Amino acid sequence: MDPGLRRDDNTVPTHIAIIMDGNGRWAKARGLPRTAGHKKGAESLRRAMNACRKHGVKHLTVYAFSSENWNRPADEINDLMQLLQHYLRNELQTLHENQIRLRFIGDLSQLDEHLREQVDETVNQTTRHSQFNLTIALSYGGRQEITRAVQKLAKDIQAGRLKPEQVTEQIIAGALDTAELPEPDLLIRTGGEQRISNFLLWQSAYTEFYFCDTLWPDFGESELEAALQDFSKRERRFGTAGES
Ligand code: FPP
């Protein structure tokens, strides 16, 4: 990889978000059930997280299951939830060994109670870790997240805890599921589609986007490094005129 891409280089993103797309097509191309693609996708997540840690990225947020994914066939939903349970069981030791804090964003009230308990338990066991942050978006939709935040603020106003004129961008950001997280610097979408699909709508206002054709199960360290390399060349202006 380019020697210019170093840990102490401020061109390395602090926070990467990934839309892990292409599991189904990967499986189909091999005559396998879609679940085989998701299973392979869980391995890619492990690889991507290790590559992020190696390059000094501090936050990784991945889109594991969208609000819209509840419309998929029941078998596929069950398989994905089982895969998640399996992942949580198997990853806990790695999270501890590498001081990784795990978080979830999304409407977890829709999950089966047993899975929700397992999610809460795993999250609670990692709250003291601070070397790296893995956030899994589950039953997540950006519009739904903003709607929940607005409902929460409306209740605060109704109860007299907040005045309408006190509602600022900061207050809204603080009512989102991502309140504790920095905004993503780089959003990667694999699988060839070039859209945001209801992911981190508020948070990605100034995020750099990187699209690649690689299907998620084939995404590895070198693909992540290509995205980092591309990011390091971007000029981020955050809406200003920038330097000329
Ligand atoms: C999109 O591919 C991917 C998903 C809906 C699920 C992503 C889940 C994983 C990568 C599993 C691992 C995650 C955890 C947290 C254990 P798609 O099925 O829409 O693919 P297609 O566009 O090719 O049909």
XYZ file of N, CA, C and O in Angstrom, residues 151-241:
364
model
N -39.901 12.263 17.795
C -40.941 11.907 18.784
C -40.436 12.162 20.210
O -41.149 12.681 21.060
N -39.184 11.786 20.438
C -38.593 11.959 21.773
C -38.536 13.454 22.129
O -38.936 13.855 23.235
N -38.079 14.275 21.179
C -37.972 15.709 21.445
C -39.355 16.335 21.614
O -39.548 17.220 22.458
N -40.316 15.856 20.829
C -41.684 16.381 20.950
C -42.234 16.087 22.351
O -42.901 16.942 22.954
N -41.923 14.895 22.858
C -42.373 14.568 24.227
C -41.708 15.479 25.246
O -42.338 15.917 26.210
N -40.407 15.758 25.040
C -39.688 16.657 25.954
C -40.317 18.045 25.943
O -40.435 18.699 26.985
N -40.721 18.499 24.747
C -41.349 19.824 24.641
C -42.707 19.802 25.340
O -43.036 20.698 26.130
N -43.456 18.739 25.072
C -44.800 18.619 25.680
C -44.717 18.621 27.212
O -45.557 19.197 27.896
N -43.647 17.997 27.723
C -43.491 17.897 29.174
C -42.841 19.142 29.772
O -42.608 19.204 30.984
N -42.501 20.103 28.910
C -41.911 21.353 29.407
C -40.419 21.245 29.702
O -39.826 22.145 30.291
N -39.779 20.142 29.298
C -38.336 19.989 29.556
C -37.494 20.699 28.496
O -36.304 20.888 28.669
N -38.129 21.063 27.396
C -37.405 21.662 26.269
C -38.317 22.683 25.600
O -39.528 22.467 25.504
N -37.705 23.798 25.135
C -38.505 24.797 24.403
C -38.255 24.611 22.911
O -37.117 24.287 22.519
N -39.263 24.874 22.054
C -39.062 24.672 20.608
C -37.814 25.391 20.093
O -37.076 24.850 19.278
N -37.573 26.614 20.581
C -36.426 27.378 20.071
C -35.083 26.811 20.568
O -34.021 27.211 20.091
N -35.147 25.878 21.514
C -33.903 25.244 21.983
C -33.511 24.041 21.116
O -32.471 23.430 21.338
N -34.359 23.687 20.169
C -34.045 22.548 19.299
C -33.020 22.989 18.250
O -33.320 23.782 17.361
N -31.794 22.509 18.428
C -30.705 22.849 17.513
C -30.232 21.571 16.817
O -30.671 20.470 17.163
N -29.317 21.719 15.882
C -28.742 20.538 15.221
C -28.111 19.611 16.268
O -28.221 18.389 16.177
N -27.453 20.233 17.249
C -26.798 19.423 18.296
C -27.803 18.621 19.100
O -27.570 17.469 19.444
N -28.939 19.267 19.416
C -29.980 18.584 20.198
C -30.541 17.419 19.389
O -30.757 16.323 19.908
N -30.745 17.650 18.104
C -31.273 16.563 17.258
C -30.246 15.428 17.186
O -30.587 14.252 17.389
N -28.977 15.788 16.929
C -27.932 14.748 16.837
C -27.861 13.939 18.129
O -27.648 12.719 18.105
N -28.078 14.631 19.248
C -28.012 13.968 20.553
C -29.198 13.059 20.828
O -29.163 12.243 21.748
N -30.259 13.209 20.051
C -31.439 12.355 20.251
C -31.416 11.148 19.305
O -32.291 10.287 19.370
N -30.413 11.106 18.434
C -30.305 9.972 17.502
C -29.618 8.788 18.180
O -28.957 8.947 19.210
N -29.752 7.608 17.564
C -29.102 6.407 18.121
C -27.587 6.574 18.175
O -26.907 5.918 18.958
N -27.072 7.429 17.294
C -25.624 7.599 17.155
C -25.071 8.703 18.051
O -23.949 9.163 17.818
N -25.854 9.126 19.051
C -25.466 10.275 19.883
C -24.005 10.209 20.355
O -23.329 11.231 20.428
N -23.526 9.010 20.645
C -22.163 8.884 21.208
C -21.082 8.803 20.132
O -19.902 8.748 20.458
N -21.481 8.737 18.874
C -20.492 8.468 17.819
C -20.136 9.725 17.029
O -20.988 10.597 16.838
N -18.897 9.792 16.531
C -18.590 10.886 15.596
C -19.283 10.606 14.267
O -19.696 9.470 14.023
N -19.413 11.628 13.429
C -20.026 11.387 12.116
C -19.069 10.578 11.248
O -17.853 10.702 11.397
N -19.582 9.749 10.360
C -18.656 8.972 9.522
C -17.885 9.867 8.558
O -18.457 10.789 7.979
N -16.584 9.603 8.422
C -15.772 10.351 7.464
C -15.889 9.718 6.090
O -15.832 10.397 5.081
N -16.028 8.394 6.092
C -16.032 7.650 4.832
C -17.132 6.599 4.882
O -17.242 5.860 5.873
N -17.944 6.561 3.840
C -18.972 5.517 3.743
C -18.671 4.660 2.508
O -18.560 5.189 1.402
N -18.497 3.380 2.750
C -18.181 2.441 1.669
C -19.436 1.637 1.360
O -20.119 1.169 2.280
N -19.756 1.496 0.077
C -20.806 0.555 -0.300
C -20.230 -0.427 -1.308
O -19.713 -0.028 -2.351
N -20.320 -1.695 -0.988
C -19.854 -2.736 -1.899
C -21.018 -3.182 -2.781
O -22.159 -2.764 -2.593
N -20.729 -4.023 -3.748
C -21.791 -4.682 -4.511
C -22.308 -3.913 -5.712
O -23.283 -4.338 -6.329
N -21.675 -2.781 -6.041
C -21.968 -2.119 -7.316
C -23.105 -1.106 -7.322
O -23.207 -0.321 -8.250
N -23.975 -1.112 -6.314
C -25.056 -0.105 -6.301
C -24.506 1.200 -5.734
O -23.622 1.181 -4.883
N -25.073 2.312 -6.205
C -24.581 3.611 -5.726
C -25.720 4.399 -5.103
O -26.232 5.343 -5.697
N -26.170 3.949 -3.960
C -27.206 4.688 -3.223
C -27.017 4.468 -1.728
O -26.303 3.561 -1.306
N -27.719 5.281 -0.934
C -27.494 5.268 0.522
C -28.469 4.342 1.252
O -28.212 3.928 2.382
N -29.568 3.993 0.614
C -30.510 3.003 1.161
C -30.881 3.234 2.631
O -30.860 2.298 3.438
N -31.168 4.491 2.961
C -31.703 4.785 4.299
C -30.681 4.553 5.424
O -31.043 4.302 6.560
N -29.394 4.621 5.099
C -28.344 4.410 6.108
C -27.794 5.759 6.556
O -27.420 6.588 5.724
N -27.734 6.013 7.840
C -27.076 7.186 8.427
C -27.368 8.487 7.668
O -26.449 9.227 7.303
N -28.643 8.762 7.434
C -29.042 9.904 6.601
C -28.588 11.242 7.182
O -28.024 12.071 6.486
N -28.858 11.431 8.459
C -28.473 12.692 9.112
C -26.951 12.781 9.222
O -26.338 13.812 8.938
N -26.350 11.671 9.608
C -24.928 11.651 9.968
C -24.003 11.776 8.764
O -22.829 12.103 8.908
N -24.499 11.492 7.560
C -23.591 11.446 6.406
C -23.626 12.745 5.584
O -23.203 12.751 4.426
N -24.077 13.827 6.206
C -24.184 15.105 5.479
C -22.868 15.503 4.797
O -22.877 16.033 3.692
N -21.749 15.261 5.462
C -20.445 15.639 4.884
C -19.503 14.449 4.714
O -18.290 14.610 4.619
N -20.078 13.279 4.674
C -19.281 12.052 4.534
C -18.817 11.878 3.091
O -19.555 12.197 2.160
N -17.611 11.343 2.920
C -17.126 10.980 1.579
C -17.660 9.596 1.240
O -17.661 8.702 2.104
N -18.096 9.416 0.006
C -18.667 8.126 -0.414
C -17.674 7.366 -1.292
O -17.002 7.971 -2.127
N -17.625 6.080 -1.090
C -16.760 5.214 -1.919
C -17.564 3.989 -2.331
O -18.045 3.243 -1.475
N -17.754 3.834 -3.630
C -18.519 2.692 -4.136
C -17.582 1.728 -4.855
O -16.696 2.166 -5.604
N -17.756 0.443 -4.623
C -16.956 -0.520 -5.384
C -17.834 -1.699 -5.810
O -18.865 -1.973 -5.187
N -17.400 -2.356 -6.866
C -18.198 -3.460 -7.417
C -18.008 -4.768 -6.644
O -18.821 -5.681 -6.768
N -16.944 -4.865 -5.878
C -16.668 -6.092 -5.122
C -17.884 -6.488 -4.295
O -18.463 -5.647 -3.603
N -18.258 -7.748 -4.376
C -19.366 -8.225 -3.541
C -18.832 -8.384 -2.112
O -17.669 -8.762 -1.921
N -19.674 -8.096 -1.122
C -19.180 -8.042 0.255
C -18.391 -9.292 0.683
O -17.329 -9.169 1.295
N -18.811 -10.514 0.339
C -18.023 -11.672 0.790
C -16.601 -11.699 0.221
O -15.729 -12.369 0.773
N -16.364 -10.964 -0.864
C -15.017 -10.923 -1.452
C -14.207 -9.728 -0.952
O -13.072 -9.522 -1.362
N -14.806 -8.916 -0.083
C -14.140 -7.694 0.386
C -13.125 -8.060 1.474
O -13.448 -8.713 2.447
N -11.890 -7.660 1.258
C -10.841 -7.995 2.240
C -9.955 -6.801 2.506
O -10.299 -5.660 2.163
N -8.794 -7.084 3.107
C -7.890 -6.012 3.516
C -7.474 -5.125 2.337
O -7.464 -3.897 2.453
N -7.167 -5.744 1.191
C -6.678 -4.910 0.081
C -7.784 -4.003 -0.455
O -7.519 -2.870 -0.870
N -9.042 -4.465 -0.418
C -10.157 -3.615 -0.871
C -10.338 -2.444 0.109
O -10.603 -1.317 -0.292
N -10.179 -2.740 1.412
C -10.311 -1.651 2.388
C -9.176 -0.636 2.192
O -9.378 0.573 2.264
N -7.991 -1.161 1.924
C -6.853 -0.261 1.710
C -7.067 0.603 0.465
O -6.680 1.776 0.448
N -7.696 0.050 -0.563
C -7.981 0.843 -1.773
C -8.937 1.991 -1.418
O -8.782 3.116 -1.901
N -9.900 1.712 -0.555
C -10.849 2.757 -0.132
C -10.129 3.824 0.698
O -10.370 5.028 0.520
N -9.218 3.389 1.571
C -8.460 4.346 2.388
C -7.580 5.228 1.499
O -7.455 6.433 1.716
N -6.986 4.581 0.512
C -6.128 5.292 -0.433
C -6.923 6.371 -1.181
O -6.505 7.513 -1.306
N -8.101 6.000 -1.631
C -8.965 6.925 -2.349
C -9.367 8.087 -1.429
O -9.319 9.252 -1.818
N -9.727 7.744 -0.201
C -10.140 8.764 0.774
C -9.015 9.768 1.022
O -9.256 10.972 1.147
N -7.778 9.265 1.083
C -6.649 10.140 1.431
C -6.436 11.230 0.365
O -5.777 12.227 0.625
N -7.010 11.026 -0.816
C -6.829 12.027 -1.886
C -7.983 13.027 -1.945
O -7.960 13.965 -2.721
N -9.012 12.791 -1.165
C -10.172 13.697 -1.234
C -9.873 15.007 -0.507
O -9.235 15.012 0.537
N -10.426 16.081 -1.053
C -10.313 17.360 -0.358
C -11.644 17.620 0.316
O -12.660 17.832 -0.353
N -11.653 17.584 1.631
C -12.918 17.762 2.353
C -13.106 19.230 2.691
O -12.288 19.828 3.371
N -14.204 19.782 2.243
C -14.420 21.227 2.447
C -15.573 21.528 3.398
O -15.770 22.641 3.813
N -16.382 20.547 3.702
C -17.511 20.743 4.611
C -18.352 21.964 4.224
O -18.785 22.736 5.082
N -18.524 22.165 2.948
C -19.376 23.261 2.476
C -18.678 24.604 2.368
O -19.282 25.582 1.923
N -17.395 24.672 2.750
C -16.683 25.954 2.654
C -15.998 26.053 1.288
O -15.997 25.092 0.519
N -15.359 27.216 1.013
C -14.699 27.376 -0.281
C -13.399 26.585 -0.351
O -12.908 26.257 -1.422
